[in-house]
Short mmCIF file of C-alpha atoms in Angstrom, two decimals:
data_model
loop_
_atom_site.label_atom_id
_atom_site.label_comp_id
_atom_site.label_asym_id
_atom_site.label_seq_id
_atom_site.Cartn_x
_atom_site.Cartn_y
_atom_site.Cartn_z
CA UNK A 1 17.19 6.99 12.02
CA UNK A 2 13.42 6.77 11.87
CA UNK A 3 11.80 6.24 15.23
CA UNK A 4 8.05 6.74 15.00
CA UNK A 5 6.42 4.42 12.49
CA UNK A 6 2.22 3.23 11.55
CA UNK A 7 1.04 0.94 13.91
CA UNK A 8 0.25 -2.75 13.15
CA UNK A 9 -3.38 -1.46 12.57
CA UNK A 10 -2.70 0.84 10.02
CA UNK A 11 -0.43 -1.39 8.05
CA UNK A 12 -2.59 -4.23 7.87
CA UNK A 13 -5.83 -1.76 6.21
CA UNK A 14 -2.64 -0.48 3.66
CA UNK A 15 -1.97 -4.28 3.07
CA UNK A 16 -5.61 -5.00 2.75
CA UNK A 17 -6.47 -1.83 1.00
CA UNK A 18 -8.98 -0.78 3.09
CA UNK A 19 -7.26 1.62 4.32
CA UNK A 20 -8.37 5.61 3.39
CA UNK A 21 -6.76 6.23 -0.06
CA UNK A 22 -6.04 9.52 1.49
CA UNK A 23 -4.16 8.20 4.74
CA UNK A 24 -2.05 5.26 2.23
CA UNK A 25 -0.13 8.19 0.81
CA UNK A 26 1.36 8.67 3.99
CA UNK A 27 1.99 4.87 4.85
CA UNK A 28 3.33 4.48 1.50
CA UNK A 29 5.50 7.41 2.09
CA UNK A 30 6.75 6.33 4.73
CA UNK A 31 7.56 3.60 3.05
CA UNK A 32 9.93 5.25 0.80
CA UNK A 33 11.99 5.80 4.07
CA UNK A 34 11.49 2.91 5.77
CA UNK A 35 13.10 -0.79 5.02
CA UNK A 36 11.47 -2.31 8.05
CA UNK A 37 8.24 -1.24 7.49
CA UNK A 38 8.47 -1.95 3.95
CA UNK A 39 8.97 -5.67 5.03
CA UNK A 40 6.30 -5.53 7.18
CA UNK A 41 3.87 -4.90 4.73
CA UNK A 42 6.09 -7.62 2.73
CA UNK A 43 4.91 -10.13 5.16
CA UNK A 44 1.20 -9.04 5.17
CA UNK A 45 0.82 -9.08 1.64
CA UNK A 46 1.99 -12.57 1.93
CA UNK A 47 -1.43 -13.16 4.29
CA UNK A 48 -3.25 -11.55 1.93
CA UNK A 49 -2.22 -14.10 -0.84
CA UNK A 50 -2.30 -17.01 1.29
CA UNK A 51 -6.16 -15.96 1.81
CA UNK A 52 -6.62 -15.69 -1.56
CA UNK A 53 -5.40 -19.05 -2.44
CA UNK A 54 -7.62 -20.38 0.75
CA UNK A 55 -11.13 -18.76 -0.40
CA UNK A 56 -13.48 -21.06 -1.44
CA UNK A 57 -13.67 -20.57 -5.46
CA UNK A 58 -16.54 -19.67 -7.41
CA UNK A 59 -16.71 -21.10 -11.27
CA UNK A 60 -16.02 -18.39 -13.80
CA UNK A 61 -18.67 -18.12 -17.01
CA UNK A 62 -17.37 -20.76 -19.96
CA UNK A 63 -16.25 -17.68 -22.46
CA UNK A 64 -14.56 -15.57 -19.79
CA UNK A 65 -11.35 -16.51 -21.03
CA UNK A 66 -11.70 -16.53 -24.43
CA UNK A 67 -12.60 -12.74 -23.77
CA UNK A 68 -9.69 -12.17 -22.09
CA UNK A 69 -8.00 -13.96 -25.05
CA UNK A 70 -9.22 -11.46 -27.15
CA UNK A 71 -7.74 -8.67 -25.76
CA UNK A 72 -4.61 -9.44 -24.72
CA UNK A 73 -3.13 -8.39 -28.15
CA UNK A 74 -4.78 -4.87 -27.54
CA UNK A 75 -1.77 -2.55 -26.89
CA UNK A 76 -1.75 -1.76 -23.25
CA UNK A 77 -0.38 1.69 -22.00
CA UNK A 78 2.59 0.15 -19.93
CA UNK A 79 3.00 1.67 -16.53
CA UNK A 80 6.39 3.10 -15.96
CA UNK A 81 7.15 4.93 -13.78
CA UNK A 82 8.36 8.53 -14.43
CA UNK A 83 11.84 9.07 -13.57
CA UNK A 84 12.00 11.15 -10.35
CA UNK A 85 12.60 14.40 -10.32
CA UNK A 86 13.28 14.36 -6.53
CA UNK A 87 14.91 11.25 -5.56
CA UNK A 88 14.59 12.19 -2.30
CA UNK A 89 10.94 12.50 -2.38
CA UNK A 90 8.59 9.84 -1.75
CA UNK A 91 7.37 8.84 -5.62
CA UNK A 92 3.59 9.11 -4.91
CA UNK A 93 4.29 12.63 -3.95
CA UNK A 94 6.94 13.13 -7.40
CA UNK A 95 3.63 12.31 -9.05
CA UNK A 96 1.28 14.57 -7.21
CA UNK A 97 3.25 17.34 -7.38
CA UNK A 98 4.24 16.45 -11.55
CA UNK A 99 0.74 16.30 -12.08
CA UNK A 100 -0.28 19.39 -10.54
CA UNK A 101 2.60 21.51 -11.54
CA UNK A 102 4.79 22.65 -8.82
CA UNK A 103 4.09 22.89 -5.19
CA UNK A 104 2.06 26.24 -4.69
CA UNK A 105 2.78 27.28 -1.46
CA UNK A 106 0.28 29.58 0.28
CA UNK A 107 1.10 31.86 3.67
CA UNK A 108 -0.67 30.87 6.56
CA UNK A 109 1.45 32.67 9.60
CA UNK A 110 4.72 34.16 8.94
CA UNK A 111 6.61 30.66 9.81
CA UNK A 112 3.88 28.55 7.90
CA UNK A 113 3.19 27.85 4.08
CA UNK A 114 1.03 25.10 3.01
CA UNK A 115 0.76 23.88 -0.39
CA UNK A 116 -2.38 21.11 -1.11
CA UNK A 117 -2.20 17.99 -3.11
CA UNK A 118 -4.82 17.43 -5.49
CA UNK A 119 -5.21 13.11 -5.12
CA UNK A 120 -8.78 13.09 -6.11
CA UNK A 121 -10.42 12.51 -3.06
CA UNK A 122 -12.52 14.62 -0.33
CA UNK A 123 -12.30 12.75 2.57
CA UNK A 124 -8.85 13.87 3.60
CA UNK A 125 -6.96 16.86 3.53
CA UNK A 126 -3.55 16.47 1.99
CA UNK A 127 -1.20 19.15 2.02
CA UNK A 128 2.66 19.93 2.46
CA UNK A 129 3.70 21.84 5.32
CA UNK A 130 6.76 24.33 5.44
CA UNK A 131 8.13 25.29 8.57
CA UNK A 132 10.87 27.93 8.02
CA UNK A 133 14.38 27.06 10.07
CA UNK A 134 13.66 28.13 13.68
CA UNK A 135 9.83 29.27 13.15
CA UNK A 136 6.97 27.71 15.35
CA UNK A 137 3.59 27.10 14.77
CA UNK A 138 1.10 28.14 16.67
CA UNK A 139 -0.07 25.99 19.39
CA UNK A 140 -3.16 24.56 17.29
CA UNK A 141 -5.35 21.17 17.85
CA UNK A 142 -7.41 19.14 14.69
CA UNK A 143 -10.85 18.32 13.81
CA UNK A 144 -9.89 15.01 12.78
CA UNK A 145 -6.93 12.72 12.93
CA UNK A 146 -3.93 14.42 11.62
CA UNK A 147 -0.89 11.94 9.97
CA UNK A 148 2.28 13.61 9.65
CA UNK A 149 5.12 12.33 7.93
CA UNK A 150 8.57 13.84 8.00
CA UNK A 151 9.98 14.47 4.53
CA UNK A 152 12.91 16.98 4.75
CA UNK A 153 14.24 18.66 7.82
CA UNK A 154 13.10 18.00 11.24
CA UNK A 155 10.92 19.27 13.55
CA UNK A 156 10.33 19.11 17.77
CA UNK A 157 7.87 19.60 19.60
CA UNK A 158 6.86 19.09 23.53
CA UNK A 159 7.11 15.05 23.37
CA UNK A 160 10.41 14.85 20.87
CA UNK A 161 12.46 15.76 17.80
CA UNK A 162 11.32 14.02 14.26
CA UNK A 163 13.20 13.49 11.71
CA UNK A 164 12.88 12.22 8.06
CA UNK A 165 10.67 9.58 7.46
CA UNK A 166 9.22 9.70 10.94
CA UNK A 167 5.69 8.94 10.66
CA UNK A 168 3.09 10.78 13.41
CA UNK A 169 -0.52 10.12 14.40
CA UNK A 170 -2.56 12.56 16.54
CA UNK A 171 -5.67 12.26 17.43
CA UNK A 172 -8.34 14.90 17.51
CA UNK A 173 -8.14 17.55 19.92
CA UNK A 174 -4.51 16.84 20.86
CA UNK A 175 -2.62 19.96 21.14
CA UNK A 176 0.87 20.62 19.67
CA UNK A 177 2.99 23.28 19.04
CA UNK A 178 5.93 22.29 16.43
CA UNK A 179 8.91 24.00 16.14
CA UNK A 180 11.45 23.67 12.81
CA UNK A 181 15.50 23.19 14.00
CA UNK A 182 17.25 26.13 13.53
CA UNK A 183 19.79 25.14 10.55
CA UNK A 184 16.99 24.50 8.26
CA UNK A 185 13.23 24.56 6.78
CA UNK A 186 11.22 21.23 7.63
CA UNK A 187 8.47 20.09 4.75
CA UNK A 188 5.78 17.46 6.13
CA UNK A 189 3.08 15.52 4.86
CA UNK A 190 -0.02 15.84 6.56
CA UNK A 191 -2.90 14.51 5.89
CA UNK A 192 -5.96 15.43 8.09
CA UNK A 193 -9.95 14.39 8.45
CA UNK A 194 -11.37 17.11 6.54
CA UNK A 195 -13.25 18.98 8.67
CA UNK A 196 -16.55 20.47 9.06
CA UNK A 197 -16.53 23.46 6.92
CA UNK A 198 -15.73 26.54 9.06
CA UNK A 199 -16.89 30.04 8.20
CA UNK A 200 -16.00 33.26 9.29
CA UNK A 201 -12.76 35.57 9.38
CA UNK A 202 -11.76 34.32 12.65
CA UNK A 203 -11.32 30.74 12.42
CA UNK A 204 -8.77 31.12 9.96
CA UNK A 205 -6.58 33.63 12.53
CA UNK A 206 -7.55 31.03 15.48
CA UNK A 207 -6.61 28.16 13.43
CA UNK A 208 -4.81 28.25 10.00
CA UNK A 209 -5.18 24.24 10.37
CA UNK A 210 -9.14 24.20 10.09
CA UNK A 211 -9.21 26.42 7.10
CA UNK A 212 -8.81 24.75 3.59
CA UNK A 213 -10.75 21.88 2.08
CA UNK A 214 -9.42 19.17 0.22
CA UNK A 215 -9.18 19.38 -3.39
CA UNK B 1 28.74 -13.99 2.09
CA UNK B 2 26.76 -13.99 -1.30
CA UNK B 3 23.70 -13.00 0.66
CA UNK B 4 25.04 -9.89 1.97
CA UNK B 5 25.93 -9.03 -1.56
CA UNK B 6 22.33 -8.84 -2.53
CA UNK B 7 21.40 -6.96 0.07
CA UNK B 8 23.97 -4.16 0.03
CA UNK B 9 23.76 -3.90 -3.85
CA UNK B 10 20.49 -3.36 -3.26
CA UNK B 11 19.59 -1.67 -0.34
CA UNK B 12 16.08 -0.67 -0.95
CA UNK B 13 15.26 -4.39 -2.97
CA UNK B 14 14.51 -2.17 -5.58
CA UNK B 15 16.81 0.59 -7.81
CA UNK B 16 14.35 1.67 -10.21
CA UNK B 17 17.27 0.58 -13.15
CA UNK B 18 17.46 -3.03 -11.98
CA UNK B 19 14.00 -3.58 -10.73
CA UNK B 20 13.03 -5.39 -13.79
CA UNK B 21 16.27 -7.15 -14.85
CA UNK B 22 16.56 -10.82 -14.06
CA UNK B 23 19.76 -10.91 -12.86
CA UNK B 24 22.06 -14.20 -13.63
CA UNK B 25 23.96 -14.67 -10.74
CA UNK B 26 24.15 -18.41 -9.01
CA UNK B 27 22.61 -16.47 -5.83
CA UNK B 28 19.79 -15.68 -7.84
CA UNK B 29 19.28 -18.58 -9.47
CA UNK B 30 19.00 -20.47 -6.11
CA UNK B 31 16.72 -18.15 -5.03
CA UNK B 32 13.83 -18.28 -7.89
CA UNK B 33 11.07 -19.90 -7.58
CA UNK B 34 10.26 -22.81 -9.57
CA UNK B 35 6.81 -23.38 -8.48
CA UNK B 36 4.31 -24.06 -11.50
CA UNK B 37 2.73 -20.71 -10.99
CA UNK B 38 6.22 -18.84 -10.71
CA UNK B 39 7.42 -20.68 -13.77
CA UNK B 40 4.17 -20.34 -15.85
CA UNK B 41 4.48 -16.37 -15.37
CA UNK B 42 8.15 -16.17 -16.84
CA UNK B 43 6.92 -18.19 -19.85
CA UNK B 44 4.14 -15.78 -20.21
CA UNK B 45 6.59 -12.87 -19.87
CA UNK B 46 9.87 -14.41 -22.21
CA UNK B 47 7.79 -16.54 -24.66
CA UNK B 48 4.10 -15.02 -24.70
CA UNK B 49 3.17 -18.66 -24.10
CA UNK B 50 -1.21 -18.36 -23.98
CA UNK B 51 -1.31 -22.02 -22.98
CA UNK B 52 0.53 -21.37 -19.71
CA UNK B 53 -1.65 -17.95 -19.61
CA UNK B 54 -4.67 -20.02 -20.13
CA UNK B 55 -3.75 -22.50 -17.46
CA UNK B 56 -2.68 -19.48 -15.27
CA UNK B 57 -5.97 -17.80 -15.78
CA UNK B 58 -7.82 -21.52 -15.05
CA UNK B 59 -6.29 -22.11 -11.98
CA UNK B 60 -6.44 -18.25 -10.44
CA UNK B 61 -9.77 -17.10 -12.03
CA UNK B 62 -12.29 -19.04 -9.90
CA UNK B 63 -10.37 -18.26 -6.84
CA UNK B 64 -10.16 -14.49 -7.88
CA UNK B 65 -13.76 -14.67 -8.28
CA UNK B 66 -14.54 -16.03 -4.38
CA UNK B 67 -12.37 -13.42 -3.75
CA UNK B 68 -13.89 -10.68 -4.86
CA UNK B 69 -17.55 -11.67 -4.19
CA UNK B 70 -16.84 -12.50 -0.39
CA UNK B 71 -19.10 -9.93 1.58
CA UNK B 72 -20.61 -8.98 -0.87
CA UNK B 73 -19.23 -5.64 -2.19
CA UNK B 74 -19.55 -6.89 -6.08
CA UNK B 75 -21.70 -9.12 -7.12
CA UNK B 76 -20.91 -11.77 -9.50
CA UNK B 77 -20.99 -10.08 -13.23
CA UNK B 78 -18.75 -7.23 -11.16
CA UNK B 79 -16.47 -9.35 -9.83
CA UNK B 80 -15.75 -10.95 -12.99
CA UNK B 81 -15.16 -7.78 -14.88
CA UNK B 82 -12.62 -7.20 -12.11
CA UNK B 83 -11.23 -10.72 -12.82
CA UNK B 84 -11.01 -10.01 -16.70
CA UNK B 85 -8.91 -6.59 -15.33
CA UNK B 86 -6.44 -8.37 -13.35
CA UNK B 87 -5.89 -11.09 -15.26
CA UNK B 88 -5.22 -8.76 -18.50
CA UNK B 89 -2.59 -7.09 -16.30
CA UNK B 90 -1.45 -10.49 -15.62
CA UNK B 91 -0.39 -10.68 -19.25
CA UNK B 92 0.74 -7.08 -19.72
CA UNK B 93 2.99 -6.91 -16.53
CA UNK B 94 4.31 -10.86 -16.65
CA UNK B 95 7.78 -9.42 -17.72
CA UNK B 96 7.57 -7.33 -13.75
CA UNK B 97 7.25 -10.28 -11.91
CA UNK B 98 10.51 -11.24 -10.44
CA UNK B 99 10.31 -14.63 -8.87
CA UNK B 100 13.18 -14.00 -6.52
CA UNK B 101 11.82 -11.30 -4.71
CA UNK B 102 7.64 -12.42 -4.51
CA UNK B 103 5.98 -15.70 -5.33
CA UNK B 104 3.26 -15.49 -8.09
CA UNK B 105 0.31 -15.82 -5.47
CA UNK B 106 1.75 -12.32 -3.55
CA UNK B 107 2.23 -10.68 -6.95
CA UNK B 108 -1.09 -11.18 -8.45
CA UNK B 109 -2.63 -10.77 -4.63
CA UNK B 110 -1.39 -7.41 -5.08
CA UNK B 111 -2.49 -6.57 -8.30
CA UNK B 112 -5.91 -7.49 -7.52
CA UNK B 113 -6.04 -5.51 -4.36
CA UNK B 114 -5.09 -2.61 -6.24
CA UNK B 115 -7.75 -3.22 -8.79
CA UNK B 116 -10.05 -3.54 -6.18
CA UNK B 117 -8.98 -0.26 -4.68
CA UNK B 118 -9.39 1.45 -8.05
CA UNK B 119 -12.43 0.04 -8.86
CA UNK B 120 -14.37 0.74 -5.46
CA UNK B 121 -13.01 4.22 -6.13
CA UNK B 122 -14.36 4.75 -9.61
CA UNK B 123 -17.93 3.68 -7.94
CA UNK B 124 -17.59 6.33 -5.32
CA UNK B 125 -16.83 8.78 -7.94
CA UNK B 126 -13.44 9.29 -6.75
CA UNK B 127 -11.14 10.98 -9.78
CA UNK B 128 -9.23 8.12 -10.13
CA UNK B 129 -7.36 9.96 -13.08
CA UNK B 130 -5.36 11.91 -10.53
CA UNK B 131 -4.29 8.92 -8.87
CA UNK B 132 -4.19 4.68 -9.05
CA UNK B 133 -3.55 2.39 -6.41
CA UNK B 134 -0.60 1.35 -8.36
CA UNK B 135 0.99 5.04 -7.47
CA UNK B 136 0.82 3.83 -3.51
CA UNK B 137 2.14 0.34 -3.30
CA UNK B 138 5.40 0.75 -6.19
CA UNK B 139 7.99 1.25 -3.39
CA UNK B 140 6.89 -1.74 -1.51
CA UNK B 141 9.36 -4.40 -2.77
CA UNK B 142 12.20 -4.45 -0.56
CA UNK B 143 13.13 -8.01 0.99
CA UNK B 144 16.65 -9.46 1.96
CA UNK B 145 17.12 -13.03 0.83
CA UNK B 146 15.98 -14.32 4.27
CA UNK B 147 12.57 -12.97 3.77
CA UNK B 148 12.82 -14.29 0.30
CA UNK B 149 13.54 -17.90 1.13
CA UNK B 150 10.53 -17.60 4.12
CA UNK B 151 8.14 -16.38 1.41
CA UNK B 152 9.32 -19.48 -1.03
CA UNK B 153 7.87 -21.87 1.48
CA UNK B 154 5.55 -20.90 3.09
CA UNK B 155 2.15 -20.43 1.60
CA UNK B 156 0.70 -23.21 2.74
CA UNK B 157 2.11 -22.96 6.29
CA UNK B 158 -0.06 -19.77 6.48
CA UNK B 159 -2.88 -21.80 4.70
CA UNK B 160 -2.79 -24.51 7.70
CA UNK B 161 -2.03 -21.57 10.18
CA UNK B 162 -5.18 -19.91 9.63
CA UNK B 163 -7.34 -23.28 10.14
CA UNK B 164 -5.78 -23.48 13.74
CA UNK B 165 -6.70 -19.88 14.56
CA UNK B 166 -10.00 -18.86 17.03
CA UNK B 167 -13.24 -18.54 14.93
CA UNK B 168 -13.51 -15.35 16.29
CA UNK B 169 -9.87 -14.31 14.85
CA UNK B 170 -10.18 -16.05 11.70
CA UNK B 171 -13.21 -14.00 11.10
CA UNK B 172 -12.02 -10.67 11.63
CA UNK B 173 -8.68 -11.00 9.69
CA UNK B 174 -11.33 -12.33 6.38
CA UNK B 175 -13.49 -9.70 6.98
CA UNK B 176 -10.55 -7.35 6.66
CA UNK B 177 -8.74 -8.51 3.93
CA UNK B 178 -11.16 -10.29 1.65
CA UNK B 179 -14.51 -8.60 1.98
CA UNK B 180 -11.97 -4.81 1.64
CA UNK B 181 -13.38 -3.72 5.37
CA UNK B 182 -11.60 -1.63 7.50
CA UNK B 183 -11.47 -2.01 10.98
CA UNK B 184 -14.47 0.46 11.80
CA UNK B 185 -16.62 -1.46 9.15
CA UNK B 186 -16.07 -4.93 10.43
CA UNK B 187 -16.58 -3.04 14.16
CA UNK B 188 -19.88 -1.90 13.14
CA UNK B 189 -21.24 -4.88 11.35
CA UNK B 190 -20.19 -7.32 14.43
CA UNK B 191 -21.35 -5.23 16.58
CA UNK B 192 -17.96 -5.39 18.76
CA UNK B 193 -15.19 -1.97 19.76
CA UNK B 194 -13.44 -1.03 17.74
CA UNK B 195 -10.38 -1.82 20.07
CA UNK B 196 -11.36 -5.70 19.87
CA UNK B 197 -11.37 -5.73 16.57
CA UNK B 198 -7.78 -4.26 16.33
CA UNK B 199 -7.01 -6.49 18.85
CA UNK B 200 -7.87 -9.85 17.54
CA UNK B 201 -6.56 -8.55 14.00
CA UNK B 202 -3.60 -8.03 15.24
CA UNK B 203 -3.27 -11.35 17.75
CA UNK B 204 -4.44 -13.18 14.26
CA UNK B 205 -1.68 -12.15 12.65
CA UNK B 206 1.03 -12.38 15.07
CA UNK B 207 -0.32 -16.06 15.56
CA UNK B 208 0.33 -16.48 11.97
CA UNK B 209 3.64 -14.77 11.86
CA UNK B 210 5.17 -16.87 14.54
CA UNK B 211 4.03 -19.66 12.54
CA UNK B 212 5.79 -18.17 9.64
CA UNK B 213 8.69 -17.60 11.69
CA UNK B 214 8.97 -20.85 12.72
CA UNK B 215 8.89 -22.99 9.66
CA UNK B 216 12.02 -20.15 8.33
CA UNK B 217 14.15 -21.02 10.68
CA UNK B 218 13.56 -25.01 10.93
#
């Protein structure tokens, strides 16, 4: 049973599509969990079309569509989408992952790996997180706002227990210390204001979270 | 009865085998639009039919156009390469558009947004090769028939909705989803909190959603 989902705020940018590219792969991975939400943005993609039918038109030049006409007969490379080789798995994340290769996870602290998506983009940090069954992770705070989206397992920490699909926003500087259930590993999405880059042996020990740049 | 069979056949709206199949049932039928726009995009998917593309591309192109010039982020030769992008996609995807689960003005909204998305990307220099819009919004299109039947209707409701809302809330919601601002941008160029800009976004659209509401269940 998902019980945290995106705000009306965030939904509306993913509807609009103003929202960071890097932040809509965690709304629409969420999505892949979550029937409500996915009706919710249902309904604001209806807004958006209703707006878009209510603008006030501008004339198109006289040979636009004999342009268009042109090319329609040009073979187009049909988008479909690859079959899944995780079901489970939000697609946008099948396709990171598939076009990558496989996850490569890297240690940060003996009850942490982290593997990074590549998505193209610098502005956010997105990455998996692994939390081995029972481990903890440090008590550690962000740079930026952090999104973190459940996607196998579950995890607890001082305000509640999340479980698949449950979609998290913290804000910089809040502190948190997860903890994995004990029966099994939890993997997360998080995706993170890239930082400042931080130098220095230390930072990395003091804060695994502040050490990698997006790819 | 038949309702619920739709919905638990389909739980997510969309299996990716069935996704694209018209299916025949009476349900269905009851449920598709027949709207010119709705019925112009199956001819353009079964029979190839360029005169109801042409008077699909007519019709949307112009509008498409205001659309993508409002604030300013293309200008006008921009915009209409956009327009030429979408409407292409128009043609190549017609056979996608199911008019029992969106009506032709949602499904081409979307595909435009998404072009938009790419194309603001590609100008930032993002590598859009790793990554389209289209990968982020293919999950989205999950509705039971009750949402179905609202969305059948009510286009124009939302049309006269938006007339009866506060300048100041009408404004926001435009800026945000036709001149592609987020919340912080429109923030910044009114001059206003960001918090008040949330706000009235989001009393904008619950205005409108109640309206939406309303005319489903009269």
């Amino acid at each position: 049973m998902i019980k945290h989902h995106p705000d009306d705020n965030l939904l509306i940018e993913f509807s609009a599509g103003t929202l960071a590219f890097g932040q809509s792969i965690a709304v629409s991975s969420h999505l892949h969990f979550c029937h409500h939400c996915q009706q919710r943005v249902e309904r604001l993609n209806h807004v958006g079309a209703s707006l878009l039918t209510d603008v006030e038109s501008v004339p198109v030049s006289d040979d636009l569509l004999d342009s268009v006409m042109a090319q329609l007969d040009a073979p187009t490379p049909k988008r479909k989408p690859a079959a899944p080789s995780n079901q489970k798995m939000p697609r946008v994340i099948d396709k990171i992952l598939s076009k990558q290769g496989k996850a490569k996870w890297e240690f940060l602290t003996p009850s942490l790996d982290m593997a990074r998506l590549h998505t193209g983009q610098q502005q956010f940090e997105v990455a998996l997180h692994r939390i081995k069954a029972g481990g903890s992770v440090a008590q550690h705070d962000h740079r930026g706002t952090e999104i973190t989206l459940v996607l196998d397992g579950s995890f607890s920490d001082e305000n509640g227990i999340y479980n698949e699909g449950d979609f998290l926003v913290r804000d910089a500087g809040q502190v948190h210390r997860p903890l994995a259930s004990r029966d099994a590993p939890c993997i997360c999405l998080s995706v993170v204001a890239a930082p400042v880059r931080m130098t220095g042996p230390f930072m990395r020990l003091l804060n695994p979270f502040l050490s990698f740049k997006p790819l | 009865m038949m309702a619920i069979k739709i919905s638990q056949a389909h739980p997510l709206g969309a299996s990716p085998d069935t996704r694209h199949t018209r299916r025949r049932s009476t349900v269905t039928e009851a449920l598709q639009r027949d709207d010119t726009w709705s019925l112009a995009l199956n001819r353009i998917a079964q029979d190839r039919c360029r005169k109801s593309f042409a008077a699909f591309f007519q019709h949307f192109s112009p509008l498409l156009k205001g659309f993508l010039m409002k604030g300013s982020r293309l200008n006008a030769a921009q915009a209409e390469e956009l327009v030429q992008e979408v409407m292409i996609k128009v043609w190549g995807r017609a056979e996608q558009f199911d008019s029992t689960k969106s009506s032709a003005t949602t499904w081409l909204y979307t595909i435009a947004r998404n072009s938009r998305i790419d194309w603001l990307r590609r100008q930032s220099n993002a590598q859009t090769e790793e990554l389209v819009a289209d990968d982020l919004y293919e999950d989205e299109s999950a509705e039971t028939p009750f949402t179905q039947l609202q969305h059948a209707r009510n286009e124009q409701t939302v049309v006269d909705a938006l007339a009866s809302l506060p300048d100041e809330q009408a404004l926001v919601l435009k800026k945000v989803y036709m001149e592609s601002k987020s919340h912080s941008e429109v923030s910044t160029e009114l001059g206003l909190p960001l918090g008040t800009v949330k706000s009235r976004v989001r009393l904008a659209l619950k205005k409108l959603q109640d309206v939406v509401g309303r005319e489903a269940c009269a």
